[in-house]
CSV table of C-alpha atoms in Angstrom, one decimal:
chain,number,residue,atom,x,y,z
A,1,GLU,CA,-17.6,-24.3,-31.3
A,2,VAL,CA,-15.2,-22.2,-33.3
A,3,GLN,CA,-12.2,-21.0,-31.3
A,4,LEU,CA,-9.4,-18.7,-32.5
A,5,VAL,CA,-6.6,-17.9,-30.1
A,6,GLU,CA,-3.9,-15.4,-31.2
A,7,SER,CA,-0.5,-15.3,-29.6
A,8,GLY,CA,3.0,-13.8,-30.3
A,9,GLY,CA,2.3,-10.1,-29.7
A,10,GLY,CA,4.6,-8.0,-27.6
A,11,LEU,CA,6.9,-5.0,-27.6
A,12,VAL,CA,9.4,-4.7,-30.5
A,13,GLN,CA,11.7,-2.0,-31.7
A,14,PRO,CA,11.2,-0.2,-35.0
A,15,GLY,CA,12.8,-2.2,-37.8
A,16,GLY,CA,12.3,-5.4,-35.8
A,17,SER,CA,10.3,-8.6,-36.6
A,18,LEU,CA,7.6,-10.5,-34.9
A,19,ARG,CA,5.5,-13.6,-35.8
A,20,LEU,CA,1.9,-13.9,-34.8
A,21,SER,CA,0.1,-17.2,-34.5
A,22,CYS,CA,-3.6,-18.0,-34.5
A,23,ALA,CA,-4.5,-21.5,-33.2
A,24,ALA,CA,-7.8,-22.6,-34.7
A,25,SER,CA,-10.3,-25.3,-33.5
A,26,GLY,CA,-13.9,-26.3,-33.8
A,27,PHE,CA,-14.0,-26.4,-37.6
A,28,THR,CA,-12.2,-28.0,-40.6
A,29,PHE,CA,-9.3,-25.5,-40.8
A,30,SER,CA,-8.3,-26.4,-44.4
A,31,SER,CA,-11.7,-25.6,-45.7
A,32,TYR,CA,-11.8,-21.9,-44.9
A,33,ALA,CA,-9.9,-18.8,-45.8
A,34,MET,CA,-8.5,-16.8,-43.0
A,35,SER,CA,-7.7,-13.1,-42.5
A,36,TRP,CA,-5.8,-10.8,-40.2
A,37,VAL,CA,-7.4,-7.5,-39.2
A,38,ARG,CA,-5.8,-4.9,-36.9
A,39,GLN,CA,-6.9,-2.0,-34.8
A,40,ALA,CA,-4.6,0.8,-33.6
A,41,PRO,CA,-5.3,2.1,-30.1
A,42,GLY,CA,-8.5,4.1,-30.2
A,43,LYS,CA,-8.9,3.7,-33.9
A,44,GLY,CA,-11.0,1.7,-36.4
A,45,LEU,CA,-10.5,-1.7,-38.0
A,46,GLU,CA,-8.0,-2.1,-40.8
A,47,TRP,CA,-7.9,-5.3,-43.0
A,48,VAL,CA,-4.3,-6.5,-43.2
A,49,SER,CA,-4.1,-9.8,-45.1
A,50,SER,CA,-6.1,-12.9,-46.2
A,51,ILE,CA,-5.1,-16.4,-47.3
A,52,SER,CA,-7.2,-18.9,-49.2
A,53,ALA,CA,-8.3,-22.2,-47.7
A,54,ILE,CA,-5.4,-24.3,-49.1
A,55,GLY,CA,-2.9,-21.4,-48.9
A,56,ALA,CA,-2.4,-21.0,-52.6
A,57,SER,CA,-3.6,-17.4,-52.8
A,58,THR,CA,-2.6,-14.6,-50.5
A,59,TYR,CA,-3.7,-10.9,-50.4
A,60,TYR,CA,-2.2,-7.9,-48.6
A,61,ALA,CA,-3.1,-4.3,-47.8
A,62,ASP,CA,-0.8,-1.8,-49.5
A,63,SER,CA,0.4,-0.6,-46.0
A,64,VAL,CA,2.0,-4.0,-45.3
A,65,LYS,CA,2.8,-5.4,-48.7
A,66,GLY,CA,6.4,-6.5,-48.9
A,67,ARG,CA,6.9,-6.5,-45.1
A,68,PHE,CA,4.3,-8.9,-43.8
A,69,THR,CA,3.7,-12.6,-44.9
A,70,ILE,CA,0.6,-14.6,-44.2
A,71,SER,CA,0.8,-18.4,-44.1
A,72,ARG,CA,-1.0,-21.4,-42.6
A,73,ASP,CA,-0.1,-24.9,-41.4
A,74,LYS,CA,-2.8,-27.4,-42.0
A,75,SER,CA,-1.1,-30.0,-39.7
A,76,LYS,CA,-1.1,-27.6,-36.8
A,77,ASN,CA,-4.4,-25.8,-37.6
A,78,THR,CA,-2.6,-22.6,-37.2
A,79,LEU,CA,-2.5,-19.3,-39.1
A,80,TYR,CA,0.6,-17.1,-39.0
A,81,LEU,CA,1.6,-13.5,-39.8
A,82,GLN,CA,5.3,-12.8,-40.1
A,83,MET,CA,5.9,-9.1,-39.6
A,84,ASN,CA,9.2,-7.6,-40.7
A,85,SER,CA,10.5,-4.1,-40.8
A,86,LEU,CA,8.0,-3.0,-38.2
A,87,ARG,CA,7.1,0.6,-37.8
A,88,ALA,CA,5.4,2.6,-35.1
A,89,GLU,CA,2.3,2.8,-37.2
A,90,ASP,CA,2.0,-1.0,-37.0
A,91,THR,CA,1.2,-0.7,-33.3
A,92,ALA,CA,-2.3,-2.3,-32.9
A,93,VAL,CA,-4.3,-5.2,-31.7
A,94,TYR,CA,-4.1,-7.9,-34.3
A,95,TYR,CA,-7.2,-10.1,-34.8
A,96,CYS,CA,-7.4,-13.3,-36.8
A,97,ALA,CA,-10.7,-14.1,-38.4
A,98,LYS,CA,-12.2,-17.1,-40.0
A,99,GLU,CA,-14.0,-16.4,-43.3
A,100,ASP,CA,-17.2,-18.2,-44.2
A,101,SER,CA,-15.9,-20.0,-47.3
A,102,GLY,CA,-12.7,-21.1,-49.1
A,103,GLY,CA,-12.0,-17.5,-50.1
A,104,TYR,CA,-11.8,-17.9,-53.8
A,105,GLN,CA,-14.3,-15.2,-54.8
A,106,ARG,CA,-12.9,-12.3,-52.7
A,107,THR,CA,-16.3,-10.6,-53.1
A,108,SER,CA,-18.8,-12.4,-50.9
A,109,GLU,CA,-16.8,-13.7,-47.9
A,110,SER,CA,-17.6,-12.5,-44.4
A,111,LEU,CA,-15.3,-12.4,-41.5
A,112,GLN,CA,-17.5,-14.9,-39.6
A,113,HIS,CA,-15.6,-15.5,-36.4
A,114,TRP,CA,-12.9,-13.5,-34.7
A,115,GLY,CA,-10.3,-14.2,-32.1
A,116,GLN,CA,-9.7,-12.1,-29.0
A,117,GLY,CA,-6.7,-10.3,-30.5
A,118,THR,CA,-3.0,-9.9,-29.6
A,119,LEU,CA,-1.3,-6.5,-29.0
A,120,VAL,CA,1.7,-5.5,-31.0
A,121,THR,CA,3.6,-2.4,-29.8
A,122,VAL,CA,6.4,-1.0,-31.9
A,123,SER,CA,8.5,1.4,-29.9
A,124,SER,CA,12.0,2.1,-28.9
B,1,SER,CA,-7.8,3.1,-53.3
B,2,TYR,CA,-11.4,2.3,-52.5
B,3,GLU,CA,-12.9,4.1,-49.5
B,4,LEU,CA,-16.0,3.6,-47.3
B,5,THR,CA,-17.4,6.5,-45.4
B,6,GLN,CA,-19.5,6.4,-42.2
B,7,PRO,CA,-20.7,9.1,-39.9
B,8,PRO,CA,-18.6,9.2,-36.7
B,9,SER,CA,-21.7,9.0,-34.5
B,10,VAL,CA,-25.4,8.3,-34.5
B,11,SER,CA,-27.7,8.7,-31.5
B,12,VAL,CA,-31.1,7.0,-31.0
B,13,SER,CA,-33.6,6.8,-28.2
B,14,PRO,CA,-34.4,3.4,-26.8
B,15,GLY,CA,-37.1,1.6,-28.8
B,16,GLN,CA,-36.6,3.8,-31.8
B,17,THR,CA,-35.0,2.9,-35.2
B,18,ALA,CA,-31.3,3.6,-35.8
B,19,SER,CA,-30.0,3.9,-39.3
B,20,ILE,CA,-26.2,3.8,-40.0
B,21,PRO,CA,-25.2,4.6,-43.5
B,22,CYS,CA,-22.0,3.6,-45.3
B,23,SER,CA,-21.1,5.2,-48.6
B,24,GLY,CA,-18.7,4.2,-51.3
B,25,ASP,CA,-18.4,4.5,-55.1
B,26,LYS,CA,-20.9,2.0,-56.6
B,27,LEU,CA,-21.0,0.2,-53.3
B,28,GLY,CA,-24.3,-1.4,-54.4
B,29,ASP,CA,-22.3,-3.4,-57.0
B,30,LYS,CA,-20.5,-5.1,-54.1
B,31,TYR,CA,-21.5,-7.0,-51.1
B,32,ALA,CA,-21.6,-5.0,-47.8
B,33,PHE,CA,-20.9,-6.5,-44.4
B,34,TRP,CA,-21.5,-5.0,-40.9
B,35,TYR,CA,-19.6,-5.7,-37.7
B,36,GLN,CA,-20.5,-4.7,-34.1
B,37,GLN,CA,-17.8,-4.0,-31.6
B,38,LYS,CA,-18.4,-3.3,-27.9
B,39,PRO,CA,-15.7,-1.7,-25.7
B,40,GLY,CA,-13.0,-4.2,-24.9
B,41,GLN,CA,-14.4,-6.9,-27.1
B,42,SER,CA,-13.7,-8.4,-30.5
B,43,PRO,CA,-15.9,-7.5,-33.5
B,44,VAL,CA,-19.0,-9.6,-34.2
B,45,LEU,CA,-20.6,-10.1,-37.6
B,46,VAL,CA,-24.2,-8.8,-37.6
B,47,ILE,CA,-25.0,-8.6,-41.3
B,48,TYR,CA,-23.4,-10.3,-44.3
B,49,GLN,CA,-23.9,-10.1,-48.1
B,50,ASP,CA,-25.9,-6.8,-47.7
B,51,SER,CA,-28.9,-8.1,-45.8
B,52,LYS,CA,-28.4,-11.6,-44.3
B,53,ARG,CA,-28.3,-12.2,-40.6
B,54,PRO,CA,-25.9,-14.8,-39.0
B,55,SER,CA,-27.5,-17.2,-36.6
B,56,GLY,CA,-27.9,-15.7,-33.1
B,57,ILE,CA,-28.2,-12.1,-34.4
B,58,PRO,CA,-31.6,-10.6,-33.4
B,59,GLU,CA,-34.2,-9.9,-36.0
B,60,ARG,CA,-34.1,-6.2,-35.2
B,61,PHE,CA,-30.8,-6.0,-37.2
B,62,SER,CA,-31.3,-5.6,-40.9
B,63,GLY,CA,-29.3,-4.3,-43.9
B,64,SER,CA,-29.7,-2.9,-47.4
B,65,ASN,CA,-27.4,-1.9,-50.2
B,66,SER,CA,-28.1,0.1,-53.3
B,67,GLY,CA,-26.4,2.7,-55.4
B,68,ASN,CA,-23.6,4.2,-53.4
B,69,THR,CA,-25.0,3.5,-49.9
B,70,ALA,CA,-25.3,0.5,-47.7
B,71,THR,CA,-27.4,1.0,-44.5
B,72,LEU,CA,-27.5,-0.9,-41.3
B,73,THR,CA,-30.9,-0.6,-39.6
B,74,ILE,CA,-31.7,-1.5,-36.0
B,75,SER,CA,-35.4,-1.5,-35.2
B,76,GLY,CA,-36.5,-1.2,-31.6
B,77,THR,CA,-33.0,-0.3,-30.5
B,78,GLN,CA,-32.0,-1.5,-27.0
B,79,ALA,CA,-29.4,-0.3,-24.6
B,80,MET,CA,-27.3,-3.4,-25.4
B,81,ASP,CA,-27.0,-2.2,-29.0
B,82,GLU,CA,-24.8,0.7,-28.0
B,83,ALA,CA,-21.5,-0.1,-29.7
B,84,ASP,CA,-19.2,0.8,-32.6
B,85,TYR,CA,-20.4,-0.4,-36.0
B,86,TYR,CA,-18.2,-0.9,-39.0
B,87,CYS,CA,-19.1,-1.6,-42.6
B,88,GLN,CA,-16.8,-3.6,-44.9
B,89,ALA,CA,-16.5,-4.6,-48.5
B,90,TRP,CA,-14.1,-6.2,-50.8
B,91,ASP,CA,-12.4,-4.3,-53.6
B,92,ARG,CA,-10.1,-6.0,-56.0
B,93,SER,CA,-9.6,-8.9,-53.5
B,94,THR,CA,-8.6,-6.6,-50.7
B,95,GLY,CA,-10.7,-5.8,-47.7
B,96,VAL,CA,-11.9,-2.3,-46.9
B,97,PHE,CA,-13.5,-1.1,-43.7
B,98,GLY,CA,-15.4,2.1,-43.1
B,99,GLY,CA,-14.1,4.4,-40.3
B,100,GLY,CA,-16.8,3.2,-37.9
B,101,THR,CA,-19.9,4.7,-36.3
B,102,LYS,CA,-20.4,5.0,-32.6
B,103,LEU,CA,-24.1,4.3,-31.8
B,104,THR,CA,-25.3,5.9,-28.7
B,105,VAL,CA,-28.6,4.9,-27.1
B,106,LEU,CA,-29.9,7.6,-24.9
């Protein structure tokens, strides 16, 4: 059974940093692309970033480009999102999601499985 | 940047067919995906690559995509289908979600 468990969320001041983690199990982690998707309170889903199966390719939404960094550790079966220069508008529940392939097409991949999310609050 | 547009809300009577549209420029040239999200829960994939159903998703869920519009159709809608539904596509390797549609079954 695929399991994705996010952690690392919390309260941070504007301009601060936070690193989210997503522990994966139940599948061969190094064979699948992974993504982060966020949802501000009471709002819709927003794609944040994706990383290919072996980590060679990364993709970012314009709203986080240059501030967030996605990475993965095959030895720990863990996905990360390093978030710097945080703003109030980054406040959201952050979900990690497993894609259904290695992520090299970037046209046909679905967000097949989702974690339970971790809440990030940016406020002074 | 690419945009996907959904109606904020759709209502349907139990047992009837619900259709939720998602529009975007030449969306039919891309794959459309649909996610269901119930209150307090994580999203669940219900349709991928326009019209395919993941295992465990009831047959009453179907999808189509042509021209500028993708459509999620729920036949014989049940009370348990009441949820927010989001369409999604990829544009130049980046993910794009529609604003979401709240489906009310009444």
